């Protein structure tokens, strides 16, 4: 669901995830406008979370809720009322199947043409859509994009059936904010008539840190915020909502929590492996409806077996049982500044080399001891500074800084694709998870090949991608999302170091390394893990894998299989073993199979792009058509069948209904604000664009956290307010979101230069040497520093490091965010060298520098 990664059971104003049934008066213009949330002038704070409904354009209406199209045409919109919503949810561990029936009624006095738009979440996939009215039935059908429409004599061409394709193009290009949506034109709805929409979709559910599965009811099915649907004073829904949830887990359903009233939990199995719960009464309409499902014994691994479709042939994707495996190792927090494993590879372009030497300095100096690193200047050569990654030591760091070219004026023939292939062909150090930092100033060539190459190696690394121009933003985000990393678009030079270091802090989270799965099954059975197993799982992550059981057991008396998870954590080997049934039960809704199909088709994309023949494409099309899940090689077509029979007068005869094709497709709303970010040559898989909605919530929370800082109040007038809706990028320039952190370099360039000088003098282990350069930065005479060194201190570098850290904290309003990792490494080094000497050193340093740094800074 959209926005499901926010804090549990809180009211939110999640951006842009409501559905819309849009309509207009029948007329020659045929213009539609996307009624986005938060774009109306809010009458009250509660209206900030607007939702979609059946909307229409009427020149007789007042201007409430109207929009300006371009500069000349204003089109007021009004909703077609939602009368009732019936939602049936089936949750198995961390996947959900949702079946919904929505009834809309045209309460206006004119006929309207309606368009149903369902925004898609990052882990959501529609597999069935149907709408019916008194006049006709519409259902969405998947077809091979290369195929021709069947029975041309019986089916009209889309452009002959309706002008709705033009409306979809208008919707695609003129919506202000981008995202993905399922859109289907439903035809004309007469006054007082109803249309019944039946929708089915599957989605992966996020796992909370305490092991709960979080389900959020899409505002498509609960449009609580629509301006015309509910009364702000009474907070009562003006439509009926019936919600039922079926819960299943072999670990047992322990508890269910929600931010709305629920009926008592009813167990439908003696071992509590299945249960049911329903909505009790009418919920308050101030927030999304969220459900937290708790299971017994949350462990590092869990497995749910879903039986196959008995009507599908054995050996097929839908025919064989599917094991839904959740990997969520418990990984403790790492102590900042300590030795840490990991391989960090930096892929730099010439623009970054020319204009971001300061960011590279902070990045390299902030790496922890114990890791490995390498640097590639990919527009110069596809070969790294080192032939393979080397250990992070002072000598290797000094040599790397010497080899990095200071300018990119002499361009070579290399490019990002060749460099990525060179990186992937280089062995990584044992038990050091690989993470790439990719910097792009513009859109590189071979975009599809780059995305395919990264996707092919997605299980072996994470990507943190940074773009400094809008045309490479979509690619940067795609690479990050595909590998579980993060993306950043930075347009401000003053914020570059801050954003890069934020991502490095995320990359320094500890990980379970060397992840592997093994299976013990009766003879005749084998397991195929679709998409493979990730080699590393980082703290805060969980992985949902799909493993299919093929074959026929020779020994039918064995009722269970065994799965073993192994990984390494802090150098210690960890093993978990669980059993699962070989003859599973289920409701036959195949949520796991359909999500597995989505996963498998995504893996087939790189093979088809790399020129591996037609087989990957044929297989993807076959899986798509049988599962009902769209893929890059299939597309939707809407088939409209009249409900009323047609009488032909000469001779008198009853003819079958004449079908016609109507607009129905996945629409990529480009967003007029930054539409240039999305080159039309890039196919972005479903979920990559809309995944940013959950990330927007994190950015908004970060904005709120920073707002509490005193520095935030000091510069609030200089920052633009946060936009009312999500951005298409997960990390647009932080200033765009009003992020005034404690790093005030744009106002204090002298302080920035001093900080860079100090960082350049720091050693790889975190220490500083007592030198004239350090004295110059501290603005204290070198002889005075040496003369004030406490007698207890035997090593001058201890005294120099205490002075440097004290100086940083004296100016922490400037350096707190940039130097957090550097300082942690320095304090760790000090604690390992001279704990007994730190009290006296700090007291003397405070006197010499005129500061009042507390002992807690040095962990005293």
Tab-separated table of N, CA and C in Angstrom, residues 74-195:
chain	number	residue	atom	x	y	z
A	74	UNK	N	-10.573	27.045	-17.353
A	74	UNK	CA	-10.822	26.562	-16.004
A	74	UNK	C	-11.923	25.514	-16.059
A	75	UNK	N	-11.650	24.338	-15.479
A	75	UNK	CA	-12.601	23.231	-15.539
A	75	UNK	C	-12.986	22.845	-14.120
A	76	UNK	N	-14.138	23.273	-13.614
A	76	UNK	CA	-14.571	22.827	-12.290
A	76	UNK	C	-14.879	21.336	-12.303
A	77	UNK	N	-14.513	20.649	-11.238
A	77	UNK	CA	-14.750	19.222	-11.129
A	77	UNK	C	-15.697	18.945	-9.974
A	78	UNK	N	-16.514	17.945	-10.116
A	78	UNK	CA	-17.402	17.543	-9.035
A	78	UNK	C	-17.394	16.024	-8.963
A	79	UNK	N	-17.649	15.462	-7.795
A	79	UNK	CA	-17.509	14.018	-7.631
A	79	UNK	C	-18.768	13.257	-8.014
A	80	UNK	N	-18.550	12.037	-8.465
A	80	UNK	CA	-19.628	11.072	-8.545
A	80	UNK	C	-19.559	10.271	-7.251
A	81	UNK	N	-20.623	10.257	-6.515
A	81	UNK	CA	-20.592	9.786	-5.130
A	81	UNK	C	-20.325	8.289	-5.028
A	82	UNK	N	-19.500	7.947	-4.051
A	82	UNK	CA	-19.316	6.552	-3.667
A	82	UNK	C	-20.437	6.190	-2.700
A	83	UNK	N	-21.219	5.186	-3.063
A	83	UNK	CA	-22.353	4.779	-2.222
A	83	UNK	C	-21.955	3.708	-1.219
A	84	UNK	N	-21.172	2.740	-1.662
A	84	UNK	CA	-20.779	1.671	-0.747
A	84	UNK	C	-19.479	1.049	-1.209
A	85	UNK	N	-18.766	0.467	-0.251
A	85	UNK	CA	-17.519	-0.245	-0.522
A	85	UNK	C	-17.496	-1.507	0.313
A	86	UNK	N	-17.303	-2.634	-0.331
A	86	UNK	CA	-17.191	-3.929	0.340
A	86	UNK	C	-15.795	-4.459	0.053
A	87	UNK	N	-15.013	-4.673	1.108
A	87	UNK	CA	-13.608	-5.048	0.964
A	87	UNK	C	-13.351	-6.337	1.724
A	88	UNK	N	-12.752	-7.303	1.043
A	88	UNK	CA	-12.384	-8.588	1.639
A	88	UNK	C	-10.873	-8.747	1.502
A	89	UNK	N	-10.184	-8.828	2.631
A	89	UNK	CA	-8.734	-8.893	2.652
A	89	UNK	C	-8.305	-10.255	3.189
A	90	UNK	N	-7.384	-10.910	2.493
A	90	UNK	CA	-6.790	-12.164	2.963
A	90	UNK	C	-5.297	-11.929	3.160
A	91	UNK	N	-4.814	-12.073	4.399
A	91	UNK	CA	-3.420	-11.809	4.737
A	91	UNK	C	-2.745	-13.108	5.141
A	92	UNK	N	-1.674	-13.450	4.436
A	92	UNK	CA	-0.837	-14.599	4.787
A	92	UNK	C	0.544	-14.069	5.160
A	93	UNK	N	0.869	-14.121	6.418
A	93	UNK	CA	2.149	-13.579	6.883
A	93	UNK	C	2.347	-12.149	6.372
A	94	UNK	N	3.104	-11.977	5.290
A	94	UNK	CA	3.423	-10.628	4.824
A	94	UNK	C	3.002	-10.387	3.376
A	95	UNK	N	1.968	-11.089	2.935
A	95	UNK	CA	1.355	-10.799	1.638
A	95	UNK	C	-0.146	-10.692	1.841
A	96	UNK	N	-0.782	-9.930	0.976
A	96	UNK	CA	-2.226	-9.717	1.100
A	96	UNK	C	-2.872	-9.789	-0.270
A	97	UNK	N	-4.075	-10.327	-0.277
A	97	UNK	CA	-4.935	-10.337	-1.460
A	97	UNK	C	-6.188	-9.542	-1.106
A	98	UNK	N	-6.500	-8.537	-1.923
A	98	UNK	CA	-7.616	-7.645	-1.632
A	98	UNK	C	-8.630	-7.740	-2.758
A	99	UNK	N	-9.873	-7.998	-2.386
A	99	UNK	CA	-10.995	-7.994	-3.332
A	99	UNK	C	-11.976	-6.920	-2.871
A	100	UNK	N	-12.318	-6.017	-3.774
A	100	UNK	CA	-13.165	-4.884	-3.396
A	100	UNK	C	-14.251	-4.677	-4.432
A	101	UNK	N	-15.419	-4.270	-3.934
A	101	UNK	CA	-16.537	-3.890	-4.803
A	101	UNK	C	-16.980	-2.478	-4.419
A	102	UNK	N	-16.908	-1.562	-5.372
A	102	UNK	CA	-17.244	-0.159	-5.145
A	102	UNK	C	-18.452	0.203	-5.993
A	103	UNK	N	-19.429	0.840	-5.381
A	103	UNK	CA	-20.627	1.267	-6.095
A	103	UNK	C	-20.672	2.793	-6.101
A	104	UNK	N	-20.649	3.372	-7.298
A	104	UNK	CA	-20.728	4.811	-7.478
A	104	UNK	C	-22.063	5.175	-8.122
A	105	UNK	N	-22.547	6.363	-7.833
A	105	UNK	CA	-23.800	6.832	-8.421
A	105	UNK	C	-23.623	8.258	-8.919
A	106	UNK	N	-24.101	8.491	-10.115
A	106	UNK	CA	-24.068	9.839	-10.684
A	106	UNK	C	-25.275	10.615	-10.161
A	107	UNK	N	-25.058	11.492	-9.199
A	107	UNK	CA	-26.135	12.272	-8.611
A	107	UNK	C	-26.291	13.649	-9.247
A	108	UNK	N	-25.557	13.883	-10.313
A	108	UNK	CA	-25.703	15.151	-11.016
A	108	UNK	C	-26.891	15.080	-11.963
A	109	UNK	N	-27.207	16.179	-12.593
A	109	UNK	CA	-28.346	16.255	-13.500
A	109	UNK	C	-27.949	16.027	-14.945
A	110	UNK	N	-26.682	15.737	-15.200
A	110	UNK	CA	-26.221	15.549	-16.573
A	110	UNK	C	-25.488	14.224	-16.686
A	111	UNK	N	-25.464	13.706	-17.896
A	111	UNK	CA	-24.666	12.503	-18.163
A	111	UNK	C	-23.186	12.863	-18.138
A	112	UNK	N	-22.381	11.966	-17.639
A	112	UNK	CA	-20.948	12.219	-17.524
A	112	UNK	C	-20.169	11.036	-18.054
A	113	UNK	N	-19.019	11.316	-18.618
A	113	UNK	CA	-18.092	10.265	-19.012
A	113	UNK	C	-17.129	10.045	-17.858
A	114	UNK	N	-16.936	8.796	-17.469
A	114	UNK	CA	-16.193	8.503	-16.249
A	114	UNK	C	-14.925	7.713	-16.567
A	115	UNK	N	-13.921	7.988	-15.776
A	115	UNK	CA	-12.627	7.325	-15.890
A	115	UNK	C	-12.209	6.876	-14.502
A	116	UNK	N	-11.945	5.577	-14.344
A	116	UNK	CA	-11.515	5.046	-13.054
A	116	UNK	C	-9.987	5.029	-13.030
A	117	UNK	N	-9.414	5.665	-12.011
A	117	UNK	CA	-7.960	5.734	-11.869
A	117	UNK	C	-7.588	5.210	-10.496
A	118	UNK	N	-6.715	4.198	-10.470
A	118	UNK	CA	-6.305	3.561	-9.226
A	118	UNK	C	-4.792	3.683	-9.085
A	119	UNK	N	-4.297	4.626	-8.261
A	119	UNK	CA	-2.841	4.750	-8.070
A	119	UNK	C	-2.245	3.480	-7.484
A	120	UNK	N	-1.072	3.113	-7.977
A	120	UNK	CA	-0.442	1.846	-7.603
A	120	UNK	C	0.675	2.072	-6.605
A	121	UNK	N	0.720	1.227	-5.594
A	121	UNK	CA	1.793	1.273	-4.616
A	121	UNK	C	3.023	0.544	-5.119
A	122	UNK	N	4.158	0.681	-4.422
A	122	UNK	CA	5.406	0.088	-4.900
A	122	UNK	C	5.416	-1.432	-4.888
A	123	UNK	N	4.597	-2.060	-4.061
A	123	UNK	CA	4.584	-3.529	-3.977
A	123	UNK	C	3.181	-4.060	-4.247
A	124	UNK	N	2.483	-3.419	-5.148
A	124	UNK	CA	1.085	-3.751	-5.432
A	124	UNK	C	0.939	-4.136	-6.904
A	125	UNK	N	0.054	-5.071	-7.176
A	125	UNK	CA	-0.190	-5.494	-8.551
A	125	UNK	C	-1.656	-5.876	-8.712
A	126	UNK	N	-2.322	-5.258	-9.671
A	126	UNK	CA	-3.706	-5.589	-9.991
A	126	UNK	C	-3.745	-6.839	-10.858
A	127	UNK	N	-4.676	-7.737	-10.560
A	127	UNK	CA	-4.808	-8.915	-11.417
A	127	UNK	C	-6.228	-9.107	-11.937
A	128	UNK	N	-7.171	-8.277	-11.534
A	128	UNK	CA	-8.531	-8.394	-12.051
A	128	UNK	C	-9.243	-7.062	-11.906
A	129	UNK	N	-9.906	-6.635	-12.970
A	129	UNK	CA	-10.703	-5.405	-12.923
A	129	UNK	C	-11.941	-5.591	-13.794
A	130	UNK	N	-13.078	-5.140	-13.231
A	130	UNK	CA	-14.336	-5.221	-13.957
A	130	UNK	C	-15.259	-4.109	-13.480
A	131	UNK	N	-16.016	-3.566	-14.393
A	131	UNK	CA	-17.017	-2.552	-14.043
A	131	UNK	C	-18.277	-2.858	-14.827
A	132	UNK	N	-19.409	-2.680	-14.175
A	132	UNK	CA	-20.669	-2.949	-14.868
A	132	UNK	C	-21.699	-1.883	-14.493
A	133	UNK	N	-22.463	-1.526	-15.470
A	133	UNK	CA	-23.572	-0.604	-15.270
A	133	UNK	C	-24.807	-1.215	-15.902
A	134	UNK	N	-25.869	-0.459	-15.919
A	134	UNK	CA	-27.099	-0.975	-16.504
A	134	UNK	C	-26.955	-1.187	-18.001
A	135	UNK	N	-26.045	-0.407	-18.610
A	135	UNK	CA	-25.916	-0.434	-20.071
A	135	UNK	C	-24.843	-1.391	-20.577
A	136	UNK	N	-23.757	-1.533	-19.810
A	136	UNK	CA	-22.637	-2.294	-20.359
A	136	UNK	C	-21.768	-2.845	-19.237
A	137	UNK	N	-20.918	-3.786	-19.629
A	137	UNK	CA	-19.921	-4.343	-18.726
A	137	UNK	C	-18.550	-4.093	-19.338
A	138	UNK	N	-17.601	-3.709	-18.478
A	138	UNK	CA	-16.232	-3.449	-18.909
A	138	UNK	C	-15.305	-4.326	-18.093
A	139	UNK	N	-14.398	-5.035	-18.751
A	139	UNK	CA	-13.393	-5.780	-18.013
A	139	UNK	C	-12.038	-5.601	-18.688
A	140	UNK	N	-10.998	-5.589	-17.858
A	140	UNK	CA	-9.638	-5.385	-18.344
A	140	UNK	C	-9.016	-6.731	-18.708
A	141	UNK	N	-8.389	-6.772	-19.866
A	141	UNK	CA	-7.779	-7.994	-20.376
A	141	UNK	C	-6.326	-7.699	-20.716
A	142	UNK	N	-5.437	-8.616	-20.353
A	142	UNK	CA	-4.037	-8.489	-20.722
A	142	UNK	C	-3.791	-9.131	-22.080
A	143	UNK	N	-2.919	-8.516	-22.857
A	143	UNK	CA	-2.567	-9.083	-24.147
A	143	UNK	C	-1.103	-8.792	-24.445
A	144	UNK	N	-0.517	-9.622	-25.287
A	144	UNK	CA	0.841	-9.387	-25.753
A	144	UNK	C	0.858	-8.100	-26.560
A	145	UNK	N	1.814	-7.232	-26.280
A	145	UNK	CA	1.858	-5.955	-26.980
A	145	UNK	C	2.079	-6.125	-28.471
A	146	UNK	N	2.665	-7.252	-28.864
A	146	UNK	CA	2.916	-7.484	-30.284
A	146	UNK	C	1.740	-8.136	-30.994
A	147	UNK	N	0.726	-8.555	-30.246
A	147	UNK	CA	-0.408	-9.233	-30.855
A	147	UNK	C	-1.400	-8.223	-31.404
A	148	UNK	N	-2.270	-8.680	-32.295
A	148	UNK	CA	-3.316	-7.833	-32.854
A	148	UNK	C	-4.612	-8.136	-32.124
A	149	UNK	N	-5.550	-7.204	-32.058
A	149	UNK	CA	-6.821	-7.456	-31.382
A	149	UNK	C	-7.549	-8.642	-32.011
A	150	UNK	N	-8.129	-9.515	-31.205
A	150	UNK	CA	-8.828	-10.696	-31.739
A	150	UNK	C	-10.121	-10.309	-32.431
A	151	UNK	N	-10.500	-11.128	-33.405
A	151	UNK	CA	-11.797	-11.005	-34.073
A	151	UNK	C	-12.070	-9.564	-34.502
A	152	UNK	N	-11.310	-9.034	-35.455
A	152	UNK	CA	-11.493	-7.643	-35.831
A	152	UNK	C	-12.895	-7.329	-36.337
A	153	UNK	N	-13.602	-8.346	-36.817
A	153	UNK	CA	-14.956	-8.079	-37.286
A	153	UNK	C	-15.942	-7.908	-36.138
A	154	UNK	N	-15.604	-8.478	-35.004
A	154	UNK	CA	-16.508	-8.416	-33.867
A	154	UNK	C	-16.152	-7.298	-32.883
A	155	UNK	N	-14.869	-6.844	-32.925
A	155	UNK	CA	-14.400	-5.871	-31.945
A	155	UNK	C	-13.970	-4.602	-32.658
A	156	UNK	N	-14.484	-3.496	-32.229
A	156	UNK	CA	-14.107	-2.217	-32.791
A	156	UNK	C	-12.724	-1.816	-32.329
A	157	UNK	N	-12.031	-1.025	-33.143
A	157	UNK	CA	-10.747	-0.488	-32.732
A	157	UNK	C	-10.945	0.566	-31.664
A	158	UNK	N	-9.949	0.757	-30.775
A	158	UNK	CA	-10.120	1.694	-29.664
A	158	UNK	C	-10.497	3.103	-30.110
A	159	UNK	N	-9.837	3.599	-31.161
A	159	UNK	CA	-10.129	4.983	-31.543
A	159	UNK	C	-11.508	5.118	-32.164
A	160	UNK	N	-12.073	4.029	-32.611
A	160	UNK	CA	-13.428	4.083	-33.142
A	160	UNK	C	-14.460	3.978	-32.036
A	161	UNK	N	-14.089	3.312	-30.934
A	161	UNK	CA	-15.049	3.098	-29.869
A	161	UNK	C	-15.232	4.321	-28.997
A	162	UNK	N	-14.179	5.073	-28.770
A	162	UNK	CA	-14.268	6.186	-27.837
A	162	UNK	C	-13.083	7.100	-28.023
A	163	UNK	N	-13.247	8.327	-27.595
A	163	UNK	CA	-12.139	9.271	-27.597
A	163	UNK	C	-11.373	9.262	-26.302
A	164	UNK	N	-11.553	8.223	-25.490
A	164	UNK	CA	-10.938	8.196	-24.172
A	164	UNK	C	-9.428	8.123	-24.191
A	165	UNK	N	-8.824	7.623	-25.318
A	165	UNK	CA	-7.364	7.564	-25.370
A	165	UNK	C	-6.766	8.958	-25.252
A	166	UNK	N	-7.418	9.934	-25.862
A	166	UNK	CA	-6.921	11.300	-25.746
A	166	UNK	C	-6.979	11.762	-24.297
A	167	UNK	N	-8.007	11.349	-23.579
A	167	UNK	CA	-8.112	11.731	-22.184
A	167	UNK	C	-6.977	11.115	-21.351
A	168	UNK	N	-6.618	9.859	-21.658
A	168	UNK	CA	-5.529	9.230	-20.936
A	168	UNK	C	-4.207	9.940	-21.210
A	169	UNK	N	-3.999	10.342	-22.472
A	169	UNK	CA	-2.779	11.073	-22.784
A	169	UNK	C	-2.751	12.402	-22.058
A	170	UNK	N	-3.897	13.047	-21.976
A	170	UNK	CA	-3.966	14.315	-21.251
A	170	UNK	C	-3.684	14.087	-19.768
A	171	UNK	N	-4.277	13.032	-19.233
A	171	UNK	CA	-4.044	12.696	-17.832
A	171	UNK	C	-2.573	12.415	-17.594
A	172	UNK	N	-1.931	11.706	-18.504
A	172	UNK	CA	-0.531	11.344	-18.364
A	172	UNK	C	0.380	12.580	-18.355
A	173	UNK	N	0.125	13.490	-19.264
A	173	UNK	CA	1.050	14.599	-19.462
A	173	UNK	C	0.753	15.811	-18.612
A	174	UNK	N	-0.516	16.014	-18.233
A	174	UNK	CA	-0.875	17.246	-17.560
A	174	UNK	C	-1.034	17.122	-16.048
A	175	UNK	N	-0.971	15.917	-15.517
A	175	UNK	CA	-1.020	15.808	-14.062
A	175	UNK	C	0.217	16.476	-13.485
A	176	UNK	N	0.026	17.222	-12.421
A	176	UNK	CA	1.137	18.008	-11.896
A	176	UNK	C	2.190	17.142	-11.233
A	177	UNK	N	1.766	16.057	-10.573
A	177	UNK	CA	2.701	15.210	-9.846
A	177	UNK	C	2.712	13.818	-10.451
A	178	UNK	N	3.900	13.224	-10.561
A	178	UNK	CA	4.013	11.936	-11.246
A	178	UNK	C	3.700	10.757	-10.336
A	179	UNK	N	3.555	9.626	-10.965
A	179	UNK	CA	3.267	8.391	-10.257
A	179	UNK	C	2.691	7.396	-11.241
A	180	UNK	N	2.403	6.213	-10.797
A	180	UNK	CA	1.807	5.185	-11.639
A	180	UNK	C	0.374	4.945	-11.220
A	181	UNK	N	-0.456	4.681	-12.186
A	181	UNK	CA	-1.868	4.459	-11.888
A	181	UNK	C	-2.457	3.538	-12.940
A	182	UNK	N	-3.409	2.728	-12.497
A	182	UNK	CA	-4.232	1.942	-13.412
A	182	UNK	C	-5.421	2.796	-13.804
A	183	UNK	N	-5.638	2.974	-15.096
A	183	UNK	CA	-6.720	3.841	-15.570
A	183	UNK	C	-7.566	3.094	-16.585
A	184	UNK	N	-8.885	3.216	-16.446
A	184	UNK	CA	-9.807	2.558	-17.375
A	184	UNK	C	-11.000	3.470	-17.626
A	185	UNK	N	-11.256	3.733	-18.890
A	185	UNK	CA	-12.391	4.549	-19.292
A	185	UNK	C	-13.660	3.689	-19.233
A	186	UNK	N	-14.701	4.191	-18.568
A	186	UNK	CA	-15.907	3.393	-18.342
A	186	UNK	C	-17.097	3.839	-19.168
A	187	UNK	N	-16.938	4.863	-19.962
A	187	UNK	CA	-18.044	5.296	-20.802
A	187	UNK	C	-18.898	6.352	-20.129
A	188	UNK	N	-20.142	6.463	-20.567
A	188	UNK	CA	-21.056	7.506	-20.101
A	188	UNK	C	-21.980	6.958	-19.021
A	189	UNK	N	-22.139	7.735	-17.966
A	189	UNK	CA	-23.013	7.364	-16.858
A	189	UNK	C	-24.153	8.374	-16.789
A	190	UNK	N	-25.370	7.889	-16.950
A	190	UNK	CA	-26.550	8.757	-16.978
A	190	UNK	C	-26.888	9.242	-15.569
A	191	UNK	N	-27.645	10.328	-15.456
A	191	UNK	CA	-28.055	10.833	-14.138
A	191	UNK	C	-28.811	9.765	-13.349
A	192	UNK	N	-28.427	9.618	-12.090
A	192	UNK	CA	-29.086	8.670	-11.217
A	192	UNK	C	-28.645	7.238	-11.377
A	193	UNK	N	-27.829	6.945	-12.384
A	193	UNK	CA	-27.409	5.559	-12.619
A	193	UNK	C	-26.156	5.220	-11.806
A	194	UNK	N	-25.963	3.934	-11.598
A	194	UNK	CA	-24.834	3.458	-10.815
A	194	UNK	C	-23.858	2.682	-11.692
A	195	UNK	N	-22.608	2.644	-11.247
A	195	UNK	CA	-21.595	1.785	-11.849
A	195	UNK	C	-20.931	1.025	-10.711
